[in-house]
Amino acid sequence: MDRAAPPPSQPDTSPFSDAERLRLLFTHMTEAFLSLDSRGRVLELNARAAALLGVEPERLRGQEPWVAVPALVGRTLHERLSTALEQRQPVRFLASLPPRTWLEVSVVPVRDELWVLATDITQREDAQALVQETEKRFRLLGERFQVALDSAQMAVWETNLTTGQVFRSEGHDRLYGYPEPLQAWTHEMFLASLHPEDRPEVEAQVAAIFSTDVKAYTSTYRTRWPDGTWHWLTSRARVLRDGEGRPLVVRGAMLDITTLKETELALQEAVLVRDDFLSLASHELKTPLAGLLLQLQLLRRLEAADPTLPLGSPKVGSRMEAIERALRRLGLLVDNLLDVGRIRHGKLDFVFASGDLSALVSELVERTEEEARLAGVVLTSRIEPSLLGRFDRLRLEQVMMNLLSNALRHGAGCPVMVLLERSATGARLVVRDEGPGIPEADRERVFARFEQVASSARAGGLGLGLFIVRQIVEGHGGRVHVEPGPEGKGAAFVVQLPL
């Protein structure tokens, strides 16, 4: 009986042995692998581990990694592997290799060995560090941008025309008078805050966004704050459109220009005051100059009519007195103009000396009597004698002459009274007229510079005399004010001076 033939042998379909397969895995894996014995010496490693440590595999086998690579001593990898050898517990940690390589390390005890698997995560760490640095830079940039906006009283905003949502920077709501940011801000709230005179123009600009292809526009308007005050804002906006030209977003920046507008209005007012003042000053200065010219012409006629007429004759004397009055008036106007410039620069000077205030006031009243007579004004005085003190004679003469000139000009031909008496703090000087008086609302304003230019209550003059009076009186440590005359008639200028 024939034996059955043995079955043919199965061919070996696996080209690699287990050892070869493991070797290939070690060779081609992207992670670094180390196996350490109980004393930390390298038993096995792959090429990736040798490359990361920067030494040949033969130098590592049988040695502790930190002995073969001294730069590892004291670093996290050295410390954590030493701890894992002692505790024989799995652990996972981050470590770095010089000069700048980051590893994610997993350590697992396997029998008497310690298997170490390390993944190079340098790119990931660099990317994360870059992201953090970028975020930090953007945060700092945003903070600086916000500081710049706040310092300039500016804000930025963006309105999505599709959703109606409004984005705004931190300081936006403060420009509309809200100390703390509101929960939301809408286009309707913006329109409601506008001044009625400015709203039509703003609404027309908004409507033009949809009806025209406008790409940018500028608005300047007033907005009402919750406290009722009005503030000026200017806003520059840009319109972003889709491919078909439909508006999608309006983005802009706005600036508080309230101070600028107030300055602009003040400058415009100053220009008007300046023009009025120059016109009035020209007129006021021409008046005494015309008088001087007239008196000189009369003197020439007298000389032509009678060449032998002496200077001491009454006719010549009256002309000379008129010339002297005109010169005094012209000198007072010039002094006031010069003193305004000195006051503006803080250089109004005083020369104090002992003197008799009563004698000074009496002399000035006497000197003004003829001018009062020619103006049809009865000038009287009641002066307490021997009021002695320290004062600047020329400056107080300027005060007295300005007050008398003011009374003669505005007294409407009514009597003028000068009173000087002792008071508890020194001396009290009053120059009172019986003219139309000064309304209570204007009694402080008349002491302002150029105020007479703007006031019609007591028209005439440069509007400087009373301003100069107050500056000189306060320079003496005194006070000046205006009050109604007796029975409410006229105006009484009261000067309190220490002696």
Coordinates of C-alpha atoms in Angstrom, one line a residue, residues 40-495:
G40 CA 20.0 54.7 34.1
R41 CA 22.4 53.4 31.5
V42 CA 21.3 53.2 27.9
L43 CA 20.4 49.7 26.8
E44 CA 18.9 50.6 23.4
L45 CA 18.0 53.7 21.4
N46 CA 17.0 54.7 17.9
A47 CA 18.6 57.1 15.5
R48 CA 16.1 59.8 16.3
A49 CA 17.2 59.7 20.0
A50 CA 20.9 59.9 19.0
A51 CA 20.2 62.8 16.6
L52 CA 18.3 64.8 19.3
L53 CA 21.1 64.3 21.9
G54 CA 23.7 65.1 19.2
V55 CA 26.0 62.0 19.7
E56 CA 26.7 58.7 18.0
P57 CA 24.6 55.7 19.2
E58 CA 27.8 53.8 20.2
R59 CA 28.8 56.6 22.7
L60 CA 25.4 56.4 24.4
R61 CA 25.0 52.6 24.8
G62 CA 26.1 51.5 28.2
Q63 CA 26.3 55.1 29.5
E64 CA 23.9 57.4 31.4
P65 CA 22.6 60.0 28.9
W66 CA 23.8 62.9 31.1
V67 CA 27.3 61.4 31.2
A68 CA 27.5 61.1 27.5
V69 CA 26.0 64.5 27.1
P70 CA 27.2 66.7 30.0
A71 CA 25.0 69.6 28.9
L72 CA 22.0 67.6 30.2
V73 CA 23.2 67.8 33.8
G74 CA 20.8 69.8 36.0
R75 CA 18.2 70.2 33.3
T76 CA 14.6 69.0 33.6
L77 CA 15.2 65.8 31.5
H78 CA 18.0 64.7 33.9
E79 CA 16.1 65.5 37.0
R80 CA 12.8 63.9 35.9
L81 CA 14.5 60.7 34.6
S82 CA 16.5 60.3 37.8
T83 CA 13.2 60.6 39.8
A84 CA 11.5 58.1 37.6
L85 CA 14.4 55.6 38.1
E86 CA 14.0 55.9 41.9
Q87 CA 10.2 55.9 42.0
R88 CA 9.5 53.4 39.1
Q89 CA 6.3 55.3 38.3
P90 CA 5.0 56.3 34.8
V91 CA 5.4 60.0 34.2
R92 CA 4.9 62.5 31.4
F93 CA 6.5 65.9 31.2
L94 CA 8.0 68.7 29.0
A95 CA 11.7 69.1 28.7
S96 CA 14.2 71.1 26.6
L97 CA 17.5 70.3 25.0
P98 CA 20.1 72.8 24.2
P99 CA 20.2 75.0 22.3
R100 CA 16.5 75.3 21.8
T101 CA 14.6 72.0 21.3
W102 CA 11.4 71.2 23.2
L103 CA 10.4 67.6 23.9
E104 CA 7.2 66.0 25.2
V105 CA 8.6 63.0 27.2
S106 CA 6.7 59.8 28.3
V107 CA 8.4 57.4 30.8
V108 CA 7.1 53.9 31.4
P109 CA 8.8 51.3 33.7
V110 CA 8.9 47.9 31.9
R111 CA 10.2 45.1 34.1
D112 CA 13.7 46.2 35.1
E113 CA 14.0 48.8 32.3
L114 CA 12.7 52.3 31.9
W115 CA 11.4 53.0 28.5
V116 CA 11.6 56.7 27.4
L117 CA 9.6 58.0 24.4
A118 CA 10.2 61.7 23.4
T119 CA 8.4 63.7 20.7
D120 CA 10.0 66.9 19.3
I121 CA 7.4 69.6 19.8
T122 CA 9.7 72.6 19.1
Q123 CA 7.6 73.8 16.1
R124 CA 4.4 73.5 18.2
E125 CA 6.0 75.4 21.1
D126 CA 7.4 78.0 18.8
A127 CA 4.1 78.5 17.1
Q128 CA 2.3 78.8 20.5
A129 CA 5.0 81.2 21.7
L130 CA 4.5 83.2 18.5
V131 CA 0.8 83.2 19.0
Q132 CA 1.2 84.4 22.6
E133 CA 3.7 87.1 21.6
T134 CA 1.4 88.2 18.8
E135 CA -1.6 88.3 21.2
K136 CA 0.5 90.3 23.6
R137 CA 1.7 92.7 20.9
F138 CA -1.9 93.2 19.7
R139 CA -3.1 93.7 23.2
L140 CA -0.4 96.3 23.9
L141 CA -1.1 97.9 20.5
G142 CA -4.8 98.0 21.4
E143 CA -4.1 99.5 24.8
R144 CA -1.8 102.1 23.2
F145 CA -4.4 102.8 20.5
Q146 CA -7.1 103.3 23.2
V147 CA -4.8 105.6 25.2
A148 CA -4.2 107.6 22.0
L149 CA -7.9 107.8 21.3
D150 CA -8.7 108.8 24.9
S151 CA -5.9 111.4 25.0
A152 CA -7.2 112.9 21.7
Q153 CA -10.8 112.6 22.8
M154 CA -11.4 110.3 19.9
A155 CA -13.4 107.1 19.3
V156 CA -13.9 104.7 16.4
W157 CA -17.2 103.0 15.4
E158 CA -18.6 100.7 12.8
T159 CA -22.2 100.1 11.8
N160 CA -23.3 96.9 10.0
L161 CA -26.1 98.1 7.7
T162 CA -27.4 94.6 7.3
T163 CA -27.8 93.8 11.0
G164 CA -27.9 97.3 12.4
Q165 CA -25.3 96.3 14.9
V166 CA -22.9 99.0 16.0
F167 CA -19.4 98.3 17.2
R168 CA -17.7 101.1 19.1
S169 CA -14.4 101.7 20.9
E170 CA -14.2 102.1 24.6
G171 CA -14.4 105.9 24.6
H172 CA -17.3 106.2 22.2
D173 CA -20.0 106.6 24.8
R174 CA -18.0 109.1 26.8
L175 CA -18.1 111.4 23.8
Y176 CA -21.9 111.4 24.1
G177 CA -21.7 112.2 27.8
Y178 CA -21.9 108.8 29.4
P179 CA -19.2 108.1 32.0
E180 CA -19.7 104.4 31.7
P181 CA -20.2 102.3 28.5
L182 CA -23.9 101.6 27.7
Q183 CA -25.1 98.1 27.0
A184 CA -25.9 99.0 23.4
W185 CA -25.8 101.9 21.0
T186 CA -28.1 102.3 18.0
H187 CA -28.4 104.7 15.1
E188 CA -31.6 105.9 16.5
M189 CA -29.9 106.9 19.7
F190 CA -27.3 108.8 17.7
L191 CA -30.0 110.7 15.8
A192 CA -31.9 111.5 19.0
S193 CA -28.8 113.2 20.5
L194 CA -28.3 115.6 17.6
H195 CA -29.0 119.3 17.7
P196 CA -32.2 120.1 15.8
E197 CA -30.3 122.5 13.5
D198 CA -27.7 119.8 12.6
R199 CA -30.0 116.8 12.3
P200 CA -31.3 117.5 8.7
E201 CA -27.8 117.6 7.2
V202 CA -26.7 114.5 9.0
E203 CA -29.8 112.6 7.9
A204 CA -29.2 113.7 4.3
Q205 CA -25.6 112.3 4.5
V206 CA -26.9 109.0 5.8
A207 CA -29.6 108.8 3.0
A208 CA -26.9 109.6 0.4
I209 CA -25.1 106.3 1.4
F210 CA -28.0 104.3 -0.2
S211 CA -28.9 106.7 -3.0
T212 CA -25.4 107.5 -4.3
D213 CA -22.0 105.8 -4.6
V214 CA -20.5 108.0 -2.0
K215 CA -17.4 106.4 -0.5
A216 CA -16.5 108.7 2.3
Y217 CA -18.0 111.7 4.1
T218 CA -17.4 114.1 7.0
S219 CA -20.0 115.2 9.5
T220 CA -19.7 118.0 12.1
Y221 CA -22.6 118.3 14.6
R222 CA -23.6 119.1 18.1
T223 CA -24.8 116.4 20.4
R224 CA -26.8 116.8 23.6
W225 CA -25.3 115.2 26.7
P226 CA -27.5 113.7 29.5
D227 CA -26.7 116.7 31.7
G228 CA -28.2 119.0 29.0
T229 CA -25.0 120.5 27.7
W230 CA -24.1 120.6 24.0
H231 CA -20.8 119.4 22.6
W232 CA -19.3 119.5 19.2
L233 CA -18.2 116.3 17.4
T234 CA -16.7 115.8 14.0
S235 CA -16.8 112.3 12.3
R236 CA -15.0 111.0 9.2
A237 CA -16.6 107.9 7.8
R238 CA -15.9 105.4 5.0
V239 CA -18.6 103.3 3.3
L240 CA -17.7 99.7 2.4
R241 CA -19.8 98.2 -0.4
D242 CA -20.2 94.7 -2.0
G243 CA -19.4 93.8 -5.6
E244 CA -22.7 95.4 -6.8
G245 CA -22.1 98.6 -5.0
R246 CA -24.6 98.0 -2.2
P247 CA -23.5 99.5 1.1
L248 CA -22.6 96.9 3.7
V249 CA -20.6 98.7 6.5
V250 CA -20.0 102.3 7.5
R251 CA -16.8 102.7 9.5
G252 CA -15.5 105.9 11.0
A253 CA -13.6 107.8 13.6
M254 CA -14.9 110.8 15.6
L255 CA -13.3 113.6 17.6
D256 CA -14.5 116.0 20.2
I257 CA -13.9 119.5 18.9
T258 CA -15.9 121.4 21.5
T259 CA -12.8 123.3 22.8
L260 CA -11.8 124.0 19.2
K261 CA -15.3 125.4 18.3
E262 CA -15.4 127.5 21.5
T263 CA -12.0 128.9 20.7
E264 CA -13.1 129.6 17.1
L265 CA -16.3 131.4 18.3
A266 CA -14.2 133.3 20.8
L267 CA -11.8 134.3 18.1
Q268 CA -14.6 135.5 15.9
E269 CA -16.0 137.5 18.7
A270 CA -12.5 138.9 19.5
V271 CA -12.1 140.0 15.8
L272 CA -15.5 141.7 15.9
V273 CA -14.6 143.4 19.2
R274 CA -11.2 144.4 17.8
D275 CA -12.7 145.9 14.7
D276 CA -15.3 147.8 16.8
F277 CA -12.6 148.9 19.2
L278 CA -10.3 150.2 16.4
S279 CA -13.1 152.1 14.8
L280 CA -14.2 153.6 18.2
A281 CA -10.6 154.3 19.2
S282 CA -10.0 156.1 16.0
H283 CA -13.1 158.3 16.7
E284 CA -12.2 158.9 20.3
L285 CA -8.6 159.9 19.5
K286 CA -9.7 162.1 16.7
T287 CA -12.0 164.1 19.0
P288 CA -9.2 165.7 21.1
L289 CA -7.0 166.0 18.0
A290 CA -9.7 167.9 16.2
G291 CA -10.1 170.2 19.2
L292 CA -6.4 170.8 19.3
L293 CA -6.4 171.7 15.6
L294 CA -9.3 174.0 16.1
Q295 CA -7.7 175.9 18.9
L296 CA -4.5 176.3 17.0
Q297 CA -6.4 177.7 14.0
L298 CA -8.1 180.2 16.3
L299 CA -4.8 181.2 17.7
R300 CA -3.5 181.8 14.2
R301 CA -6.5 184.0 13.5
L302 CA -6.0 186.0 16.6
E303 CA -2.4 186.5 15.6
A304 CA -3.4 187.5 12.1
A305 CA -6.0 190.0 13.4
D306 CA -3.7 191.5 16.0
P307 CA 0.1 190.5 15.9
T308 CA 0.7 192.5 19.0
L309 CA -1.7 190.5 21.1
P310 CA 0.2 189.3 24.2
L311 CA 0.1 185.6 25.3
G312 CA -1.3 186.6 28.6
S313 CA -4.4 188.1 27.2
P314 CA -7.8 186.5 28.1
K315 CA -8.5 185.5 24.5
V316 CA -5.1 183.7 24.1
G317 CA -5.5 182.2 27.6
S318 CA -8.8 180.6 26.9
R319 CA -7.4 179.0 23.8
M320 CA -4.4 177.7 25.7
E321 CA -6.7 176.2 28.4
A322 CA -8.7 174.4 25.7
I323 CA -5.5 173.0 24.2
E324 CA -4.5 171.8 27.7
R325 CA -7.8 170.1 28.2
A326 CA -7.6 168.3 24.9
L327 CA -4.0 167.2 25.6
R328 CA -5.1 165.9 29.0
R329 CA -7.9 163.9 27.4
L330 CA -5.6 162.6 24.7
G331 CA -3.0 161.7 27.3
L332 CA -5.6 159.8 29.3
L333 CA -6.7 157.8 26.3
V334 CA -3.1 156.9 25.4
D335 CA -2.3 155.9 29.0
N336 CA -5.3 153.6 29.1
L337 CA -4.2 152.0 25.8
L338 CA -0.7 151.5 27.0
D339 CA -1.9 150.1 30.4
V340 CA -4.1 147.5 28.7
G341 CA -0.9 146.0 27.1
R342 CA 0.9 146.2 30.4
I343 CA -1.9 144.4 32.3
R344 CA -2.1 141.7 29.6
H345 CA 1.6 140.9 30.2
G346 CA 1.4 141.4 34.0
K347 CA 3.6 144.5 34.0
L348 CA 1.3 147.2 35.4
D349 CA 3.8 148.8 37.9
F350 CA 3.2 151.0 40.9
V351 CA 5.3 153.5 42.8
F352 CA 4.0 154.0 46.3
A353 CA 4.8 157.0 48.4
S354 CA 3.2 158.9 51.3
G355 CA 0.8 161.6 50.3
D356 CA -2.5 163.4 51.0
L357 CA -5.3 161.7 49.1
S358 CA -7.7 164.6 50.0
A359 CA -5.4 167.2 48.3
L360 CA -5.1 165.0 45.2
V361 CA -8.8 164.5 44.8
S362 CA -9.5 168.3 45.4
E363 CA -6.9 169.2 42.7
L364 CA -8.4 166.9 40.2
V365 CA -11.9 168.1 40.8
E366 CA -10.8 171.7 40.4
R367 CA -8.9 170.8 37.2
T368 CA -12.1 169.2 35.7
E369 CA -14.5 172.0 36.6
E370 CA -14.0 173.9 33.4
E371 CA -14.5 170.8 31.3
A372 CA -17.7 170.1 33.3
R373 CA -18.9 173.6 32.7
L374 CA -18.4 173.3 29.0
A375 CA -20.3 170.0 29.0
G376 CA -23.2 171.6 30.9
V377 CA -22.6 169.6 34.0
V378 CA -22.7 170.9 37.6
L379 CA -19.7 169.3 39.3
T380 CA -19.7 169.4 43.1
S381 CA -17.6 167.7 45.8
R382 CA -17.5 166.9 49.5
I383 CA -14.0 166.0 50.5
E384 CA -12.9 165.2 54.0
P385 CA -9.5 166.8 54.6
S386 CA -6.2 165.3 55.5
L387 CA -6.7 161.6 54.5
L388 CA -3.0 160.6 54.6
G389 CA -1.7 157.3 53.3
R390 CA 0.7 155.5 50.9
F391 CA -0.4 155.3 47.3
D392 CA 0.7 155.7 43.7
R393 CA -0.2 159.3 43.0
L394 CA -0.1 159.0 39.1
R395 CA -2.2 155.8 39.2
L396 CA -4.8 157.2 41.5
E397 CA -5.0 160.3 39.3
Q398 CA -5.7 158.0 36.4
V399 CA -8.5 156.3 38.5
M400 CA -10.0 159.7 39.4
M401 CA -9.8 161.1 35.8
N402 CA -11.3 157.9 34.3
L403 CA -14.2 158.1 36.8
L404 CA -14.8 161.8 36.2
S405 CA -14.6 161.4 32.4
N406 CA -17.0 158.5 32.6
A407 CA -19.5 160.5 34.7
L408 CA -19.3 163.6 32.4
R409 CA -19.8 161.5 29.3
H410 CA -22.6 159.3 30.5
G411 CA -24.3 161.7 33.0
A412 CA -26.6 163.1 30.3
G413 CA -25.8 166.7 31.4
C414 CA -27.0 165.9 35.0
P415 CA -25.0 166.9 38.1
V416 CA -22.0 165.0 39.1
M417 CA -20.9 164.6 42.8
V418 CA -17.5 163.6 44.1
L419 CA -17.4 162.3 47.7
L420 CA -14.2 161.4 49.7
E421 CA -14.5 160.3 53.3
R422 CA -12.7 158.2 55.9
S423 CA -13.9 154.6 56.3
A424 CA -13.2 151.8 58.7
T425 CA -10.6 150.3 56.4
G426 CA -9.1 153.5 54.9
A427 CA -10.8 155.9 52.5
R428 CA -14.1 155.7 50.5
L429 CA -14.2 157.6 47.2
V430 CA -17.5 158.0 45.3
V431 CA -18.1 159.5 41.9
R432 CA -21.8 159.7 41.3
D433 CA -23.9 161.0 38.3
E434 CA -27.6 161.3 37.8
G435 CA -27.7 159.9 34.3
P436 CA -29.7 156.9 33.0
G437 CA -27.8 154.5 35.4
I438 CA -26.6 151.0 34.8
P439 CA -28.9 147.9 34.8
E440 CA -28.1 145.5 37.7
A441 CA -27.2 142.7 35.2
D442 CA -24.5 145.0 33.7
R443 CA -22.9 146.4 36.9
E444 CA -20.2 143.8 36.9
R445 CA -19.7 143.7 33.2
V446 CA -18.9 147.4 32.8
F447 CA -15.5 146.7 34.4
A448 CA -14.6 144.2 31.7
R449 CA -12.2 145.2 28.9
F450 CA -13.9 146.7 25.9
E451 CA -17.3 146.3 27.5
Q452 CA -18.5 149.7 26.5
V453 CA -18.1 148.6 22.9
A454 CA -20.8 146.0 23.3
S455 CA -23.0 147.8 25.7
S456 CA -25.6 150.3 24.7
A457 CA -26.7 151.3 28.2
R458 CA -23.9 153.8 28.6
A459 CA -22.5 154.2 25.1
G460 CA -19.3 155.9 24.2
G461 CA -15.6 155.7 25.2
L462 CA -13.1 153.0 24.6
G463 CA -14.5 150.6 27.1
L464 CA -11.1 150.6 28.8
G465 CA -11.4 153.3 31.5
L466 CA -13.3 151.2 34.1
F467 CA -11.2 148.2 33.3
I468 CA -8.1 150.2 34.1
V469 CA -9.8 151.6 37.2
R470 CA -10.4 148.1 38.7
Q471 CA -6.8 147.0 37.9
I472 CA -5.3 150.0 39.6
V473 CA -7.6 149.9 42.6
E474 CA -7.0 146.2 43.2
G475 CA -3.3 146.8 42.8
H476 CA -3.6 149.1 45.8
G477 CA -5.4 146.3 47.7
G478 CA -8.8 148.0 47.3
R479 CA -12.1 147.3 45.8
V480 CA -14.4 149.1 43.3
H481 CA -18.0 148.5 42.4
V482 CA -21.0 150.4 41.0
E483 CA -24.3 150.9 42.7
P484 CA -27.4 153.0 42.0
G485 CA -27.4 156.6 43.0
P486 CA -29.8 158.2 45.6
E487 CA -33.4 157.1 45.0
G488 CA -32.2 154.8 42.3
K489 CA -31.2 157.6 40.0
G490 CA -27.9 157.5 38.0
A491 CA -24.8 155.4 38.9
A492 CA -22.4 155.7 41.8
F493 CA -18.9 154.3 41.4
V494 CA -17.5 153.4 44.9
V495 CA -13.8 152.9 45.5

